[in-house]
Amino acid sequence: MKVLIVGSGGREHAIAVSVAKSPKVDKIYCAPGNAGIGQIAECVPIGAMEFDRIVAFAKEKEIDLTIVGMDDPLVGGLVDELEAAGLRVFGPRKNAAVLEGSKAFSKDLMKKYNIPTAAYENFDDPEKALAYLEHTKMPVVLKADGLALGKGVLICQNLEEAREGVKTIMLDKKFGTAGNRMVIEEFMTGREVSVLSFVDGKTIKIMSSAQDHKRALDGDQGLNTGGMGTFSPSPFYTKEVDEFCRKYIYQATVDAMAAEGRPFKGVIFFGLMLTQDGPRVLEYNARFGDPEAQVVLPRMKNDMIDVVQACIDGTLDRIDLQFEDNAAVCVVLASEGYPVSYEKGFLIGGLERFEDEEGYYCFHAGTKQTEQGIVTNGGRVLGITAKGSDLKEARANAYKATEWVTFENKYMRNDIGKAIDEA
Ligand code: AMP
Ligand code: GLY
């Protein structure tokens, strides 16, 4: 069969590697893809938001299955457009992707269906938001309602910062129309865990847990980024936590979406915080996490195509989702200066080493093929993933493999997976 993947990051590269392992797949296309994806797929220069061109391409090439990796096209309704053209596609429709696309929607859903999350209020009037802050406990969390590249969340320590935050989101519109509405939410403390799942509209199957590292600098200092590294599984995701989430969060979310007439098919990513009072939902995403996908998918034993088809067909209950009994760590190699400003276009060396090393992966995020070779083309450049029999071994392997790769202004965090030592 012929598969089209929509997106261009490390997540889409990890999806492509999983898809390529399936004996059912003859050909993979990726729109727009990147240099690494280009080694196993044919990249086509069509942007992820060019819906008409994607639909036309899928029809012309008689694509059997499209997998949409990114949030923007999902929230914008690419799945609906492909379906309307009679094409098979994996991912939530627009009316279900709102689970990620609107934080106000997701908070109201959780409240209505008693899914544990932080206490909150939604606002579309900045005056009312400011008035509400006057009698709110600090610190407090402000969230722009819409998609904001993971940057629309402000943690404010005091009233002054919070007032400034309302201005930033709702008046200065720093995150654009994403800030037309906002959520003001109780500040929670605890460890964060990412849990990805496959969903077919009614059945949910949970993947192995993971943990991201969102800040740019060691010790969780510096600015928020798209994610500087991950490990899987999380040792903090215990049997008790899993039981609680299965009882109160996972199926409850799927049932809630179905009850609202928005059946969810695709991947739900649960961003959880393990508080003293038990697990709470921080956020939902309607897609694989990035870089979470880069540690979770390499450990999945099932044929990716079988699982994806079952989600589309509503037969996920017949799939026995299985993960290897090992661990994986991903260290992101970024450009010095990310996430603020950085130079691009530096030649990358050492990539061929990954071709013959079992259990090591070099997922491309911001790279470009040029006549001279593959060059850096973004803030996050590569995700270096390694497996190991346990987390410590996987971490040692991943850091060893980061040394195989060379490029000017290469930057990484040196403490990815440090929490493993505390477990
Ligand atoms: P989100 O995009 O909603 O996951 O928020 C981004 C990050 O902000 C999360 O990964 C948390 O580190 C932090 N965060 C979000 N909501 C809260 C909250 N209610 N309390 C504490 N931290 C939060
Ligand atoms: N790693 C967090 C995300 O994909 O949103």
Short mmCIF file of C-alpha atoms and ligand atoms in Angstrom, two decimals:
data_model
loop_
_atom_site.label_atom_id
_atom_site.label_comp_id
_atom_site.label_asym_id
_atom_site.label_seq_id
_atom_site.Cartn_x
_atom_site.Cartn_y
_atom_site.Cartn_z
CA MET A 1 0.00 0.00 0.00
CA LYS A 2 0.90 3.66 -0.42
CA VAL A 3 1.06 5.85 2.69
CA LEU A 4 1.24 9.65 2.93
CA ILE A 5 2.51 11.29 6.13
CA VAL A 6 1.77 14.98 6.75
CA GLY A 7 4.36 16.93 8.74
CA SER A 8 8.08 17.64 8.82
CA GLY A 9 9.51 17.06 12.29
CA GLY A 10 11.16 14.38 14.38
CA ARG A 11 7.71 12.99 15.18
CA GLU A 12 6.91 12.47 11.50
CA HIS A 13 10.32 10.85 11.00
CA ALA A 14 9.57 8.45 13.88
CA ILE A 15 6.14 7.70 12.35
CA ALA A 16 7.76 7.10 8.96
CA VAL A 17 10.30 4.67 10.45
CA SER A 18 7.46 2.74 12.13
CA VAL A 19 5.38 2.69 8.96
CA ALA A 20 8.38 1.56 6.88
CA LYS A 21 8.75 -1.53 9.09
CA SER A 22 5.33 -2.81 7.99
CA PRO A 23 5.47 -5.48 5.25
CA LYS A 24 2.16 -4.08 3.97
CA VAL A 25 3.76 -0.81 2.86
CA ASP A 26 5.29 -0.43 -0.60
CA LYS A 27 5.78 3.32 -0.78
CA ILE A 28 5.80 6.25 1.64
CA TYR A 29 5.33 9.90 0.73
CA CYS A 30 5.75 12.79 3.15
CA ALA A 31 4.45 16.35 2.81
CA PRO A 32 6.63 18.29 3.23
CA GLY A 33 9.06 16.01 5.15
CA ASN A 34 12.75 16.72 5.80
CA ALA A 35 16.17 15.36 4.82
CA GLY A 36 16.01 12.36 7.16
CA ILE A 37 12.49 11.37 6.15
CA GLY A 38 13.70 11.69 2.56
CA GLN A 39 15.95 8.67 3.11
CA ILE A 40 12.96 6.33 3.52
CA ALA A 41 10.15 8.28 1.87
CA GLU A 42 9.58 10.52 -1.13
CA CYS A 43 9.21 14.06 0.19
CA VAL A 44 6.84 16.29 -1.75
CA PRO A 45 7.07 20.09 -1.47
CA ILE A 46 3.52 20.62 -0.19
CA GLY A 47 2.99 22.45 3.10
CA ALA A 48 0.98 20.80 5.87
CA MET A 49 -1.64 23.59 5.66
CA GLU A 50 -2.09 23.40 1.89
CA PHE A 51 -5.20 21.25 2.17
CA ASP A 52 -6.32 21.45 -1.46
CA ARG A 53 -2.91 20.40 -2.71
CA ILE A 54 -2.67 17.55 -0.19
CA VAL A 55 -6.09 16.20 -1.22
CA ALA A 56 -5.23 16.54 -4.93
CA PHE A 57 -1.90 14.78 -4.40
CA ALA A 58 -3.48 11.92 -2.42
CA LYS A 59 -6.08 11.41 -5.15
CA GLU A 60 -3.57 11.57 -7.98
CA LYS A 61 -1.18 9.07 -6.36
CA GLU A 62 -4.04 6.87 -5.15
CA ILE A 63 -2.81 7.01 -1.57
CA ASP A 64 -4.32 4.20 0.53
CA LEU A 65 -3.74 5.82 3.89
CA THR A 66 -2.81 9.32 5.07
CA ILE A 67 -1.41 9.89 8.57
CA VAL A 68 -1.57 13.48 9.82
CA GLY A 69 1.16 14.05 12.41
CA MET A 70 0.88 17.76 13.20
CA ASP A 71 -1.57 19.72 15.31
CA ASP A 72 -2.25 22.67 12.97
CA PRO A 73 -3.69 20.67 10.05
CA LEU A 74 -5.69 18.48 12.45
CA VAL A 75 -7.25 21.44 14.22
CA GLY A 76 -7.81 23.09 10.83
CA GLY A 77 -9.79 20.12 9.50
CA LEU A 78 -7.48 18.33 7.05
CA VAL A 79 -8.94 14.96 8.08
CA ASP A 80 -12.47 16.13 7.15
CA GLU A 81 -11.29 17.30 3.73
CA LEU A 82 -9.51 14.05 2.94
CA GLU A 83 -12.54 12.04 4.08
CA ALA A 84 -14.86 14.20 1.98
CA ALA A 85 -12.74 13.25 -1.04
CA GLY A 86 -13.27 9.57 -0.21
CA LEU A 87 -9.75 9.02 1.14
CA ARG A 88 -8.69 6.98 4.18
CA VAL A 89 -7.02 9.02 6.88
CA PHE A 90 -5.74 8.57 10.43
CA GLY A 91 -6.36 11.43 12.84
CA PRO A 92 -9.26 13.22 14.54
CA ARG A 93 -11.77 15.26 12.58
CA LYS A 94 -11.91 18.98 13.23
CA ASN A 95 -14.77 18.67 15.73
CA ALA A 96 -12.66 16.23 17.82
CA ALA A 97 -9.24 17.88 17.35
CA VAL A 98 -10.76 20.80 19.30
CA LEU A 99 -9.69 18.76 22.33
CA GLU A 100 -6.24 20.25 21.64
CA GLY A 101 -7.34 23.29 19.62
CA SER A 102 -9.28 24.94 22.45
CA LYS A 103 -8.12 24.81 26.04
CA ALA A 104 -11.43 26.35 27.14
CA PHE A 105 -13.29 23.49 25.41
CA SER A 106 -11.10 20.83 27.02
CA LYS A 107 -11.45 22.35 30.49
CA ASP A 108 -15.25 22.54 30.15
CA LEU A 109 -15.32 18.93 28.95
CA MET A 110 -13.30 17.76 31.95
CA LYS A 111 -15.51 19.70 34.34
CA LYS A 112 -18.74 18.37 32.81
CA TYR A 113 -17.55 14.75 32.93
CA ASN A 114 -15.70 14.92 36.27
CA ILE A 115 -12.26 14.25 34.80
CA PRO A 116 -9.62 15.35 37.33
CA THR A 117 -7.89 18.60 36.34
CA ALA A 118 -6.89 21.95 37.88
CA ALA A 119 -9.69 24.33 38.95
CA TYR A 120 -10.19 27.11 36.37
CA GLU A 121 -12.36 29.79 34.76
CA ASN A 122 -12.61 30.75 31.08
CA PHE A 123 -12.64 34.38 29.93
CA ASP A 124 -13.28 36.22 26.68
CA ASP A 125 -13.30 39.66 28.32
CA PRO A 126 -9.93 40.95 29.64
CA GLU A 127 -11.67 43.21 32.21
CA LYS A 128 -13.40 40.22 33.76
CA ALA A 129 -10.15 38.25 33.76
CA LEU A 130 -8.39 41.10 35.58
CA ALA A 131 -11.19 41.39 38.12
CA TYR A 132 -11.08 37.62 38.75
CA LEU A 133 -7.33 37.79 39.46
CA GLU A 134 -7.90 40.19 42.35
CA HIS A 135 -9.15 37.36 44.55
CA THR A 136 -7.14 34.45 43.10
CA LYS A 137 -4.43 32.49 44.89
CA MET A 138 -0.88 32.92 43.49
CA PRO A 139 0.98 31.51 41.66
CA VAL A 140 -1.61 31.21 38.91
CA VAL A 141 -1.50 29.79 35.38
CA LEU A 142 -2.76 31.71 32.33
CA LYS A 143 -3.39 29.87 29.07
CA ALA A 144 -4.23 31.25 25.66
CA ASP A 145 -7.20 29.23 24.39
CA GLY A 146 -5.89 28.27 20.95
CA LEU A 147 -2.76 26.72 19.45
CA ALA A 148 0.37 28.72 20.27
CA LEU A 149 3.31 26.42 19.44
CA GLY A 150 3.36 25.25 23.06
CA LYS A 151 4.18 28.78 24.21
CA GLY A 152 0.72 30.06 25.22
CA VAL A 153 1.04 29.10 28.89
CA LEU A 154 2.22 31.67 31.44
CA ILE A 155 2.97 30.78 35.05
CA CYS A 156 2.61 33.96 37.10
CA GLN A 157 4.09 34.24 40.60
CA ASN A 158 2.17 37.31 41.74
CA LEU A 159 -0.73 39.60 40.90
CA GLU A 160 1.43 42.01 38.96
CA GLU A 161 2.79 39.30 36.69
CA ALA A 162 -0.69 37.90 36.22
CA ARG A 163 -2.10 41.29 35.18
CA GLU A 164 0.77 41.66 32.74
CA GLY A 165 0.00 38.14 31.46
CA VAL A 166 -3.65 38.97 30.71
CA LYS A 167 -2.41 41.99 28.76
CA THR A 168 0.13 39.88 26.84
CA ILE A 169 -2.44 37.24 25.85
CA MET A 170 -5.69 39.18 25.40
CA LEU A 171 -4.72 42.77 24.56
CA ASP A 172 -1.26 42.65 22.95
CA LYS A 173 -2.31 39.35 21.29
CA LYS A 174 1.18 37.92 21.55
CA PHE A 175 -0.21 34.52 20.48
CA GLY A 176 -2.53 36.01 17.87
CA THR A 177 -6.17 34.92 17.79
CA ALA A 178 -5.26 32.03 20.14
CA GLY A 179 -5.62 34.73 22.82
CA ASN A 180 -9.19 35.78 22.00
CA ARG A 181 -10.17 33.60 24.91
CA MET A 182 -8.11 32.44 27.86
CA VAL A 183 -8.15 30.03 30.77
CA ILE A 184 -7.07 31.08 34.26
CA GLU A 185 -6.11 27.97 36.16
CA GLU A 186 -4.97 26.82 39.58
CA PHE A 187 -1.20 26.19 39.82
CA MET A 188 -0.37 22.56 40.54
CA THR A 189 2.90 20.92 41.58
CA GLY A 190 4.19 17.43 40.90
CA ARG A 191 5.94 15.36 38.31
CA GLU A 192 4.78 15.50 34.71
CA VAL A 193 4.16 12.41 32.60
CA SER A 194 3.14 12.14 28.95
CA VAL A 195 0.82 9.28 28.06
CA LEU A 196 0.00 8.65 24.40
CA SER A 197 -2.91 6.46 23.34
CA PHE A 198 -4.60 5.08 20.25
CA VAL A 199 -8.35 5.71 20.06
CA ASP A 200 -10.98 4.40 17.60
CA GLY A 201 -13.94 6.50 18.72
CA LYS A 202 -14.89 4.20 21.59
CA THR A 203 -11.94 1.99 22.58
CA ILE A 204 -8.65 3.38 23.92
CA LYS A 205 -5.30 1.58 24.11
CA ILE A 206 -2.53 3.14 26.15
CA MET A 207 1.06 3.29 24.90
CA SER A 208 4.12 3.15 27.14
CA SER A 209 4.58 6.33 29.22
CA ALA A 210 7.21 9.00 28.61
CA GLN A 211 8.61 12.18 30.09
CA ASP A 212 9.56 15.32 28.21
CA HIS A 213 12.06 18.07 29.16
CA LYS A 214 10.52 21.33 28.04
CA ARG A 215 13.02 23.93 29.23
CA ALA A 216 16.03 24.93 27.15
CA LEU A 217 18.74 24.67 29.83
CA ASP A 218 20.02 22.06 32.28
CA GLY A 219 18.21 21.87 35.60
CA ASP A 220 14.92 22.86 33.93
CA GLN A 221 16.09 26.45 33.59
CA GLY A 222 15.63 28.84 30.69
CA LEU A 223 12.79 29.25 28.24
CA ASN A 224 10.14 26.73 27.26
CA THR A 225 10.91 24.86 24.05
CA GLY A 226 9.16 22.28 21.91
CA GLY A 227 11.00 19.65 24.00
CA MET A 228 14.73 19.01 24.50
CA GLY A 229 14.63 15.29 25.21
CA THR A 230 12.49 12.42 26.45
CA PHE A 231 12.65 9.03 28.09
CA SER A 232 10.29 6.09 28.11
CA PRO A 233 8.91 4.49 30.19
CA SER A 234 8.57 6.92 33.12
CA PRO A 235 9.46 5.17 36.39
CA PHE A 236 7.02 7.54 38.10
CA TYR A 237 4.12 6.15 36.08
CA THR A 238 3.45 3.38 38.61
CA LYS A 239 0.80 0.69 38.60
CA GLU A 240 -1.27 2.80 41.01
CA VAL A 241 -1.07 5.84 38.76
CA ASP A 242 -2.02 3.71 35.77
CA GLU A 243 -5.02 2.24 37.60
CA PHE A 244 -6.23 5.68 38.66
CA CYS A 245 -5.92 7.07 35.13
CA ARG A 246 -7.71 4.09 33.58
CA LYS A 247 -10.53 4.50 36.07
CA TYR A 248 -10.99 8.28 35.97
CA ILE A 249 -9.25 9.78 32.93
CA TYR A 250 -8.64 7.72 29.77
CA GLN A 251 -11.93 5.99 28.98
CA ALA A 252 -13.81 8.89 30.57
CA THR A 253 -12.28 11.26 28.01
CA VAL A 254 -13.11 9.01 25.06
CA ASP A 255 -16.68 8.50 26.32
CA ALA A 256 -17.09 12.24 26.93
CA MET A 257 -16.07 13.07 23.37
CA ALA A 258 -18.47 10.46 21.98
CA ALA A 259 -21.29 11.76 24.19
CA GLU A 260 -20.67 15.27 22.86
CA GLY A 261 -21.11 14.01 19.30
CA ARG A 262 -17.37 14.40 18.64
CA PRO A 263 -16.08 10.81 18.49
CA PHE A 264 -12.28 10.88 18.64
CA LYS A 265 -10.25 8.69 16.30
CA GLY A 266 -6.49 9.03 16.33
CA VAL A 267 -3.95 9.67 19.07
CA ILE A 268 -4.86 11.35 22.34
CA PHE A 269 -1.83 12.61 24.25
CA PHE A 270 -2.58 13.07 27.96
CA GLY A 271 -0.28 15.58 29.63
CA LEU A 272 -0.58 14.52 33.27
CA MET A 273 0.68 15.98 36.51
CA LEU A 274 1.13 13.56 39.39
CA THR A 275 0.02 15.75 42.29
CA GLN A 276 -0.18 14.82 45.95
CA ASP A 277 -3.91 14.36 45.46
CA GLY A 278 -3.44 12.02 42.51
CA PRO A 279 -3.00 12.41 38.75
CA ARG A 280 -4.55 15.48 37.08
CA VAL A 281 -4.85 16.34 33.39
CA LEU A 282 -2.66 19.34 32.48
CA GLU A 283 -3.61 19.28 28.82
CA TYR A 284 -4.75 17.13 25.94
CA ASN A 285 -3.09 16.96 22.54
CA ALA A 286 -4.74 15.38 19.51
CA ARG A 287 -1.56 13.79 18.07
CA PHE A 288 1.68 12.05 19.00
CA GLY A 289 3.98 14.16 21.19
CA ASP A 290 7.28 15.35 19.84
CA PRO A 291 9.84 14.22 21.04
CA GLU A 292 7.70 11.65 22.94
CA ALA A 293 7.03 9.76 19.68
CA GLN A 294 10.78 9.38 19.26
CA VAL A 295 11.07 7.18 22.36
CA VAL A 296 7.64 5.51 22.36
CA LEU A 297 7.29 4.36 18.75
CA PRO A 298 10.69 2.60 18.51
CA ARG A 299 9.56 0.44 21.45
CA MET A 300 6.19 -0.54 19.95
CA LYS A 301 6.02 -4.18 18.89
CA ASN A 302 2.85 -4.01 16.77
CA ASP A 303 2.70 -3.30 13.08
CA MET A 304 1.86 0.41 13.00
CA ILE A 305 -0.39 -0.03 9.98
CA ASP A 306 -2.54 -2.65 11.77
CA VAL A 307 -3.07 -0.34 14.73
CA VAL A 308 -3.85 2.71 12.59
CA GLN A 309 -6.31 0.74 10.42
CA ALA A 310 -8.05 -0.57 13.55
CA CYS A 311 -8.47 3.01 14.81
CA ILE A 312 -10.08 4.03 11.53
CA ASP A 313 -12.30 0.92 11.37
CA GLY A 314 -13.38 1.01 15.01
CA THR A 315 -11.83 -2.39 15.75
CA LEU A 316 -9.11 -1.36 18.18
CA ASP A 317 -10.58 -3.71 20.81
CA ARG A 318 -9.11 -6.58 18.76
CA ILE A 319 -5.55 -5.18 18.93
CA ASP A 320 -3.19 -6.36 21.66
CA LEU A 321 -0.93 -3.31 21.92
CA GLN A 322 2.53 -4.33 23.09
CA PHE A 323 5.78 -2.60 23.93
CA GLU A 324 9.28 -3.96 24.35
CA ASP A 325 10.36 -4.57 27.92
CA ASN A 326 13.24 -2.11 27.67
CA ALA A 327 13.77 1.65 27.71
CA ALA A 328 14.63 4.46 25.32
CA VAL A 329 16.11 7.93 25.74
CA CYS A 330 16.07 10.76 23.18
CA VAL A 331 18.45 13.72 23.39
CA VAL A 332 17.61 16.62 21.08
CA LEU A 333 20.53 18.24 19.27
CA ALA A 334 19.54 21.88 18.77
CA SER A 335 21.11 24.99 17.31
CA GLU A 336 22.80 27.19 19.95
CA GLY A 337 20.40 30.03 20.73
CA TYR A 338 17.18 28.01 20.31
CA PRO A 339 14.35 28.84 21.04
CA VAL A 340 15.12 32.55 20.50
CA SER A 341 17.47 33.05 17.56
CA TYR A 342 20.03 30.85 15.90
CA GLU A 343 21.95 30.37 12.67
CA LYS A 344 21.13 27.66 10.15
CA GLY A 345 22.84 26.07 7.15
CA PHE A 346 25.73 24.24 8.89
CA LEU A 347 26.85 20.94 7.39
CA ILE A 348 26.04 17.90 9.58
CA GLY A 349 28.61 15.10 9.87
CA GLY A 350 28.43 11.56 11.26
CA LEU A 351 24.87 10.66 10.24
CA GLU A 352 25.89 7.49 8.37
CA ARG A 353 27.02 5.90 11.64
CA PHE A 354 23.36 5.31 12.58
CA GLU A 355 22.69 3.13 9.56
CA ASP A 356 24.40 0.06 10.98
CA GLU A 357 23.85 0.47 14.70
CA GLU A 358 20.92 -1.61 15.99
CA GLY A 359 18.87 0.20 18.65
CA TYR A 360 20.10 3.68 17.69
CA TYR A 361 18.04 6.22 15.77
CA CYS A 362 18.77 9.66 14.41
CA PHE A 363 15.40 11.36 13.84
CA HIS A 364 15.59 14.54 11.79
CA ALA A 365 13.64 17.64 12.83
CA GLY A 366 15.22 20.76 11.29
CA THR A 367 17.44 19.52 8.48
CA LYS A 368 17.69 20.14 4.75
CA GLN A 369 19.31 18.28 1.88
CA THR A 370 21.66 20.47 -0.18
CA GLU A 371 24.23 19.73 -2.88
CA GLN A 372 26.97 19.82 -0.22
CA GLY A 373 25.09 17.38 2.03
CA ILE A 374 22.59 17.59 4.88
CA VAL A 375 22.62 20.94 6.73
CA THR A 376 20.94 22.36 9.84
CA ASN A 377 17.65 24.06 9.06
CA GLY A 378 15.89 24.73 12.37
CA GLY A 379 16.11 25.20 16.14
CA ARG A 380 15.66 21.55 16.96
CA VAL A 381 17.89 19.77 14.43
CA LEU A 382 18.01 16.06 15.35
CA GLY A 383 16.60 13.69 17.97
CA ILE A 384 19.18 11.09 18.98
CA THR A 385 17.38 8.06 20.40
CA ALA A 386 18.94 4.94 21.88
CA LYS A 387 17.45 1.90 23.50
CA GLY A 388 18.87 0.05 26.48
CA SER A 389 17.83 -2.78 28.76
CA ASP A 390 16.92 -0.13 31.34
CA LEU A 391 16.71 3.67 31.48
CA LYS A 392 20.27 4.16 32.71
CA GLU A 393 21.72 2.07 29.90
CA ALA A 394 19.50 3.81 27.34
CA ARG A 395 20.64 7.21 28.59
CA ALA A 396 24.33 6.25 28.44
CA ASN A 397 23.80 4.93 24.90
CA ALA A 398 21.93 8.06 23.77
CA TYR A 399 24.61 10.41 25.08
CA LYS A 400 27.32 8.26 23.50
CA ALA A 401 25.54 8.53 20.16
CA THR A 402 25.24 12.33 20.43
CA GLU A 403 29.03 12.37 20.02
CA TRP A 404 28.85 10.70 16.63
CA VAL A 405 27.17 13.78 15.16
CA THR A 406 28.99 17.01 14.39
CA PHE A 407 27.78 20.44 13.31
CA GLU A 408 28.69 24.01 14.15
CA ASN A 409 26.63 25.55 17.02
CA LYS A 410 25.44 22.10 18.18
CA TYR A 411 23.66 22.42 21.53
CA MET A 412 22.04 19.88 23.84
CA ARG A 413 20.97 19.51 27.42
CA ASN A 414 23.29 17.29 29.45
CA ASP A 415 20.74 16.18 32.02
CA ILE A 416 18.04 14.44 29.96
CA GLY A 417 16.76 11.61 32.14
CA LYS A 418 18.38 12.89 35.33
CA ALA A 419 15.11 12.14 37.12
CA ILE A 420 15.80 8.45 36.48
CA ASP A 421 18.38 8.57 39.28
CA GLU A 422 15.73 9.78 41.74
CA ALA A 423 13.28 6.99 40.92
P1 AMP B 1 0.33 22.88 28.64
O1 AMP B 1 0.66 23.36 27.26
O2 AMP B 1 -1.06 23.15 29.10
O3 AMP B 1 0.80 21.47 28.91
O4 AMP B 1 1.30 23.71 29.57
C1 AMP B 1 2.68 23.76 29.35
C2 AMP B 1 3.41 23.54 30.64
O5 AMP B 1 3.02 24.49 31.61
C3 AMP B 1 3.10 22.18 31.27
O6 AMP B 1 3.90 21.16 30.74
C4 AMP B 1 3.40 22.46 32.73
O7 AMP B 1 4.80 22.39 32.96
C5 AMP B 1 2.97 23.89 32.89
N1 AMP B 1 1.59 23.96 33.40
C6 AMP B 1 0.44 23.97 32.69
N2 AMP B 1 -0.63 24.02 33.49
C7 AMP B 1 -0.16 24.04 34.75
C8 AMP B 1 -0.78 24.08 36.05
N3 AMP B 1 -2.10 24.14 36.19
N4 AMP B 1 0.03 24.07 37.11
C9 AMP B 1 1.37 24.03 36.98
N5 AMP B 1 2.01 24.00 35.81
C10 AMP B 1 1.26 24.00 34.70
N1 GLY B 2 6.39 17.30 23.75
C1 GLY B 2 5.19 18.00 23.93
C2 GLY B 2 4.33 18.10 22.74
O1 GLY B 2 4.49 17.40 21.77
O2 GLY B 2 3.40 18.88 22.80
#
